[in-house]
CSV table of C-alpha atoms in Angstrom, one decimal:
chain,number,residue,atom,x,y,z
A,1,MET,CA,13.0,22.0,-4.1
A,2,HIS,CA,10.8,19.8,-3.5
A,3,LYS,CA,9.2,20.7,0.0
A,4,ILE,CA,6.4,18.9,1.8
A,5,GLU,CA,3.3,20.9,3.0
A,6,ALA,CA,2.1,19.3,6.0
A,7,SER,CA,-0.8,21.2,6.0
A,8,VAL,CA,-3.2,19.6,5.7
A,9,ARG,CA,-4.4,17.7,9.7
A,10,PRO,CA,-4.4,13.6,8.9
A,11,ALA,CA,-7.6,13.2,11.4
A,12,THR,CA,-9.7,15.0,8.3
A,13,PHE,CA,-7.4,13.1,5.6
A,14,PHE,CA,-8.4,10.4,7.9
A,15,LEU,CA,-11.8,10.5,7.6
A,16,LEU,CA,-12.4,12.0,4.2
A,17,THR,CA,-11.1,9.4,3.2
A,18,PHE,CA,-13.0,6.9,5.1
A,19,ALA,CA,-16.2,7.7,4.6
A,20,LEU,CA,-15.1,7.8,0.6
A,21,SER,CA,-14.2,4.9,0.4
A,22,TRP,CA,-16.2,2.9,2.6
A,23,LEU,CA,-19.5,5.0,0.8
A,24,ILE,CA,-18.6,2.6,-2.0
A,25,TRP,CA,-17.0,0.1,-0.1
A,26,ILE,CA,-19.8,-1.0,2.4
A,27,PRO,CA,-22.8,-1.1,-0.4
A,28,LEU,CA,-20.7,-3.4,-1.9
A,29,ALA,CA,-20.2,-6.1,0.9
A,30,LEU,CA,-23.2,-5.7,2.3
A,31,SER,CA,-24.4,-6.8,-1.3
A,32,HIS,CA,-22.0,-10.1,-0.8
A,33,PHE,CA,-23.3,-11.3,2.0
A,34,ASP,CA,-26.6,-11.1,1.3
A,35,ILE,CA,-27.2,-8.8,3.9
A,36,GLY,CA,-29.8,-6.3,3.7
A,37,PRO,CA,-31.5,-4.6,0.0
A,38,PHE,CA,-28.5,-4.4,-1.7
A,39,LYS,CA,-28.2,-6.9,-4.8
A,40,ILE,CA,-25.3,-5.9,-6.6
A,41,SER,CA,-24.1,-8.1,-9.2
A,42,GLU,CA,-20.1,-9.7,-8.8
A,43,GLU,CA,-19.3,-8.7,-12.3
A,44,THR,CA,-20.5,-4.4,-11.4
A,45,SER,CA,-18.7,-5.6,-8.0
A,46,SER,CA,-15.7,-5.9,-9.1
A,47,ILE,CA,-15.7,-2.8,-11.0
A,48,VAL,CA,-16.8,-0.4,-8.7
A,49,ARG,CA,-14.7,-1.4,-6.6
A,50,LEU,CA,-12.0,0.2,-7.9
A,51,LEU,CA,-13.6,3.7,-7.0
A,52,GLY,CA,-12.8,3.7,-3.0
A,53,VAL,CA,-9.1,2.5,-4.3
A,54,LEU,CA,-8.9,5.7,-5.1
A,55,MET,CA,-10.5,7.7,-2.6
A,56,PRO,CA,-7.0,8.5,-0.3
A,57,ALA,CA,-6.1,10.3,-3.3
A,58,ALA,CA,-8.8,12.2,-4.0
A,59,SER,CA,-9.0,13.4,-0.6
A,60,ALA,CA,-5.7,13.9,-1.0
A,61,VAL,CA,-6.4,16.3,-3.9
A,62,LEU,CA,-9.5,18.3,-2.3
A,63,LEU,CA,-8.3,18.5,1.6
A,64,SER,CA,-5.1,20.4,-0.3
A,65,LEU,CA,-6.5,22.1,-3.0
A,66,PHE,CA,-8.7,23.6,0.5
A,67,THR,CA,-5.6,24.6,2.4
A,68,GLY,CA,-3.1,25.7,-0.2
A,69,GLY,CA,-4.8,25.9,-2.5
A,70,GLY,CA,-3.8,25.0,-6.5
A,71,ALA,CA,0.2,25.7,-5.6
A,72,ALA,CA,-0.9,22.5,-2.5
A,73,VAL,CA,-1.9,20.2,-5.3
A,74,ARG,CA,0.6,21.1,-8.3
A,75,GLN,CA,3.6,20.5,-5.2
A,76,LEU,CA,1.6,17.4,-3.8
A,77,MET,CA,1.9,16.3,-7.8
A,78,ALA,CA,5.5,17.6,-8.4
A,79,ARG,CA,7.2,14.7,-5.4
A,80,LEU,CA,5.4,11.5,-8.5
A,81,THR,CA,9.2,12.8,-10.6
A,82,ILE,CA,11.6,13.3,-7.7
A,83,TRP,CA,13.3,10.1,-9.2
A,84,ARG,CA,17.5,11.4,-8.6
A,85,VAL,CA,17.5,9.7,-4.6
A,86,GLY,CA,20.3,7.6,-5.5
A,87,TRP,CA,20.2,4.1,-6.5
A,88,GLN,CA,20.5,2.5,-3.3
A,89,TRP,CA,17.2,3.5,-2.3
A,90,TRP,CA,15.5,2.4,-5.6
A,91,VAL,CA,16.6,-1.4,-4.7
A,92,ALA,CA,14.8,-1.0,-1.3
A,93,ALA,CA,12.2,0.5,-3.1
A,94,ALA,CA,11.5,-1.5,-6.4
A,95,LEU,CA,13.6,-4.8,-6.1
A,96,VAL,CA,13.5,-6.1,-1.9
A,97,GLN,CA,9.3,-7.2,-1.7
A,98,PRO,CA,9.8,-9.2,-5.3
A,99,LEU,CA,13.0,-11.1,-4.2
A,100,LEU,CA,10.8,-11.9,-0.1
A,101,LEU,CA,8.4,-12.8,-2.2
A,102,ALA,CA,10.6,-15.2,-4.2
A,103,PHE,CA,12.3,-16.4,-1.4
A,104,ALA,CA,9.3,-17.2,0.6
A,105,ALA,CA,8.0,-19.5,-2.6
A,106,MET,CA,11.3,-21.3,-2.7
A,107,LEU,CA,11.0,-21.5,1.3
A,108,TYR,CA,7.6,-23.1,1.0
A,109,ASN,CA,8.7,-25.9,-2.3
A,110,ALA,CA,11.8,-26.3,0.0
A,111,PHE,CA,9.5,-27.5,3.1
A,112,GLY,CA,6.8,-29.4,0.5
A,113,GLY,CA,3.9,-27.2,1.0
A,114,GLN,CA,1.4,-28.0,-1.6
A,115,PRO,CA,0.8,-26.8,-4.1
A,116,ARG,CA,3.4,-25.9,-4.9
A,117,ILE,CA,3.6,-21.9,-5.0
A,118,ALA,CA,5.9,-21.4,-9.3
A,119,PRO,CA,5.6,-18.4,-11.7
A,120,GLN,CA,2.9,-18.8,-13.2
A,121,PRO,CA,2.2,-18.4,-17.4
A,122,GLN,CA,1.2,-14.8,-18.5
A,123,ALA,CA,-2.0,-13.6,-20.8
A,124,ALA,CA,-1.7,-12.1,-24.2
A,125,GLY,CA,0.3,-8.8,-23.8
A,126,VAL,CA,-3.1,-6.8,-24.2
A,127,ALA,CA,-4.5,-8.6,-21.0
A,128,LEU,CA,-1.2,-7.9,-19.5
A,129,ALA,CA,-0.5,-4.2,-20.3
A,130,VAL,CA,-4.6,-3.7,-19.1
A,131,ASN,CA,-4.3,-5.1,-15.6
A,132,ILE,CA,-1.1,-3.6,-15.3
A,133,ILE,CA,-2.3,-0.1,-16.0
A,134,PHE,CA,-4.3,-1.0,-13.4
A,135,LEU,CA,-2.4,-1.7,-11.1
A,136,LEU,CA,-0.5,1.5,-11.5
A,137,ILE,CA,-3.8,3.0,-11.4
A,138,ALA,CA,-5.2,2.1,-7.8
A,139,THR,CA,-1.6,2.7,-6.3
A,140,LEU,CA,-1.5,5.7,-7.1
A,141,GLY,CA,-4.7,5.9,-5.9
A,142,GLU,CA,-3.4,4.6,-3.2
A,143,GLU,CA,0.0,6.7,-2.4
A,144,ILE,CA,-0.4,10.0,-3.6
A,145,GLY,CA,-3.0,10.2,0.0
A,146,TRP,CA,-0.7,7.8,2.6
A,147,ARG,CA,2.5,8.7,1.5
A,148,GLY,CA,2.2,12.6,-0.1
A,149,VAL,CA,0.2,13.6,2.7
A,150,ALA,CA,-1.2,11.1,5.4
A,151,LEU,CA,2.5,10.2,6.1
A,152,PRO,CA,4.2,14.3,5.9
A,153,ALA,CA,1.1,15.1,8.5
A,154,LEU,CA,1.6,12.9,11.0
A,155,GLN,CA,5.5,13.3,10.9
A,156,LYS,CA,4.5,17.3,11.4
A,157,ARG,CA,3.8,16.4,14.7
A,158,TYR,CA,4.9,12.9,15.5
A,159,SER,CA,7.9,10.6,15.7
A,160,ALA,CA,8.2,8.9,12.5
A,161,LEU,CA,7.5,5.7,14.6
A,162,VAL,CA,4.4,6.4,16.1
A,163,SER,CA,3.6,8.2,12.4
A,164,SER,CA,4.7,4.7,10.9
A,165,ALA,CA,2.9,3.1,13.0
A,166,ILE,CA,-0.4,5.6,13.4
A,167,LEU,CA,-0.5,5.4,9.4
A,168,GLY,CA,0.1,1.9,9.2
A,169,VAL,CA,-2.3,0.7,11.6
A,170,LEU,CA,-5.9,3.3,9.9
A,171,TRP,CA,-4.3,2.1,6.6
A,172,ALA,CA,-5.2,-1.4,7.3
A,173,GLY,CA,-8.0,-0.8,8.8
A,174,TRP,CA,-8.3,1.0,5.7
A,175,HIS,CA,-8.6,-1.9,3.7
A,176,ILE,CA,-11.3,-4.2,5.9
A,177,PRO,CA,-14.6,-3.7,3.4
A,178,PHE,CA,-12.6,-4.0,0.8
A,179,TRP,CA,-10.8,-7.1,1.7
A,180,LEU,CA,-13.9,-8.9,2.9
A,181,LEU,CA,-14.8,-8.9,-1.1
A,182,LEU,CA,-11.8,-10.9,-2.3
A,183,ASP,CA,-12.1,-14.4,-2.7
A,184,THR,CA,-9.1,-15.4,-0.3
A,185,PHE,CA,-11.5,-14.3,2.6
A,186,ASP,CA,-14.3,-16.6,1.0
A,187,GLN,CA,-12.1,-19.3,1.2
A,188,PHE,CA,-9.3,-18.4,4.2
A,189,GLY,CA,-12.1,-17.1,7.0
A,190,ILE,CA,-11.5,-13.9,8.5
A,191,GLY,CA,-7.8,-15.1,10.0
A,192,TYR,CA,-6.6,-14.3,6.1
A,193,LEU,CA,-8.2,-10.9,7.5
A,194,ALA,CA,-5.1,-10.8,10.3
A,195,LEU,CA,-2.0,-12.4,7.7
A,196,ASN,CA,-3.2,-8.8,6.1
A,197,PHE,CA,-3.1,-6.7,8.9
A,198,LEU,CA,-0.1,-8.8,9.6
A,199,LEU,CA,1.9,-7.7,6.1
A,200,VAL,CA,0.7,-3.9,6.0
A,201,LEU,CA,2.2,-3.5,9.4
A,202,PRO,CA,5.9,-3.9,7.4
A,203,LEU,CA,5.1,-3.2,5.2
A,204,ASN,CA,4.4,-0.2,6.6
A,205,PHE,CA,7.9,1.0,8.6
A,206,TYR,CA,9.7,-1.0,4.9
A,207,ILE,CA,8.2,2.1,2.9
A,208,THR,CA,8.8,5.2,6.0
A,209,TRP,CA,12.1,3.8,6.1
A,210,PHE,CA,13.3,4.2,2.7
A,211,PHE,CA,10.2,8.2,1.5
A,212,ASN,CA,11.9,9.9,4.8
A,213,HIS,CA,15.6,8.7,3.2
A,214,SER,CA,15.2,9.7,-0.6
A,215,ARG,CA,13.5,13.9,-0.4
A,216,GLY,CA,9.7,12.9,0.3
A,217,SER,CA,9.8,11.0,-3.1
A,218,LEU,CA,6.2,9.9,-3.9
A,219,LEU,CA,7.5,7.3,-7.3
A,220,LEU,CA,9.1,5.7,-4.9
A,221,PRO,CA,6.8,4.4,-3.1
A,222,VAL,CA,4.8,4.0,-6.0
A,223,ALA,CA,7.0,2.0,-7.2
A,224,CYS,CA,7.1,-0.1,-4.1
A,225,HIS,CA,3.7,-0.2,-4.3
A,226,VAL,CA,3.2,-1.5,-7.4
A,227,VAL,CA,5.4,-3.9,-8.3
A,228,PHE,CA,4.5,-6.5,-5.1
A,229,ASN,CA,1.2,-5.7,-6.4
A,230,MET,CA,2.3,-6.9,-9.8
A,231,VAL,CA,5.1,-9.8,-8.7
A,232,ASN,CA,1.9,-10.5,-6.1
A,233,THR,CA,-0.4,-11.3,-8.3
A,234,ILE,CA,0.4,-11.5,-11.4
A,235,TRP,CA,3.4,-13.6,-11.8
A,236,LEU,CA,3.8,-15.0,-8.4
A,237,PRO,CA,0.8,-15.6,-6.6
A,238,VAL,CA,2.3,-16.0,-2.2
A,239,THR,CA,-0.3,-14.4,-0.2
A,240,ILE,CA,-2.9,-16.4,-1.5
A,241,ASN,CA,-1.3,-19.1,-0.3
A,242,VAL,CA,-1.4,-18.9,4.5
A,243,ASN,CA,1.3,-20.5,4.7
A,244,ALA,CA,3.4,-19.3,1.9
A,245,PHE,CA,1.7,-15.8,3.1
A,246,ILE,CA,2.5,-16.3,6.8
A,247,ILE,CA,6.3,-16.5,5.8
A,248,PHE,CA,6.9,-14.1,4.0
A,249,ILE,CA,5.7,-11.8,6.5
A,250,ALA,CA,7.8,-13.1,8.6
A,251,LEU,CA,10.6,-12.4,6.3
A,252,GLY,CA,8.9,-9.2,6.1
A,253,TRP,CA,9.4,-7.9,9.7
A,254,ALA,CA,13.1,-9.1,10.0
A,255,ILE,CA,14.4,-7.0,7.6
A,256,THR,CA,12.3,-4.0,9.7
A,257,ILE,CA,12.5,-4.8,13.1
A,258,PRO,CA,15.7,-3.7,12.4
A,259,LEU,CA,15.3,0.0,10.4
A,260,LEU,CA,13.4,0.9,12.4
A,261,ARG,CA,15.9,2.1,14.6
A,262,TYR,CA,16.7,4.6,11.1
A,263,LEU,CA,13.3,5.9,10.4
A,264,GLU,CA,13.8,10.0,11.2
A,265,PRO,CA,15.2,11.8,8.4
A,266,LYS,CA,18.0,14.4,8.7
A,267,PRO,CA,16.4,17.4,8.3
A,268,GLU,CA,17.3,17.9,4.5
A,269,LYS,CA,16.4,15.0,3.6
A,270,LEU,CA,12.3,16.2,3.6
A,271,SER,CA,12.7,20.0,3.1
A,272,THR,CA,15.5,19.7,-0.5
């Protein structure tokens, strides 16, 4: 049995998560733009900023421990082991987003986009392994919070559609100081923040759809999130090209909108 415990108040989770992450990211952002007294090297910033990504999981564990003790934390972590959910949900979680990235790249190239998007040559095995490990840790840092605590807590109070909308806006908003630190923001400016919002919102609805139909498994959102990041940052960098990024966002909305009517789980899906 893998009952989802939603005793953590959503507002408390979001306030704690934003406070912990932004306490790390805002000084880095101020330093990056040479505002105020903070003088932090970019090398140090690139390492320290990763700590902020772990704060949703830290908030989830702390609040679960506070509200339900060790049993609640064990229950939360046990949902990372739910893998028997049906092959179709694994396809939805692990394959659809990479295929959309590949299709977006193909469409961009087919219409004469320059520079062309092509699979990237890979670094040595150790460097690639380290990159993948960092992406996995960062993904766990997010998903244990967002889908482990925030979404179930919201769905205890609101419909799946409303809960996903709230989570999507706050999940995207939480990223803002982090996005300001990226080279892509320096290159493309504030419009790139809008594109990231438009990316996160349909992806969030999409994850809710298969999360609610896969027994509340945290393993599937982790798989979706980490595979997307791996393909997009290591092999096929679509989102660093504005026009290809727009195509990918359009494809994301196209597959997500028809799923919005199916977000609600059957009662037993979140309690078995």
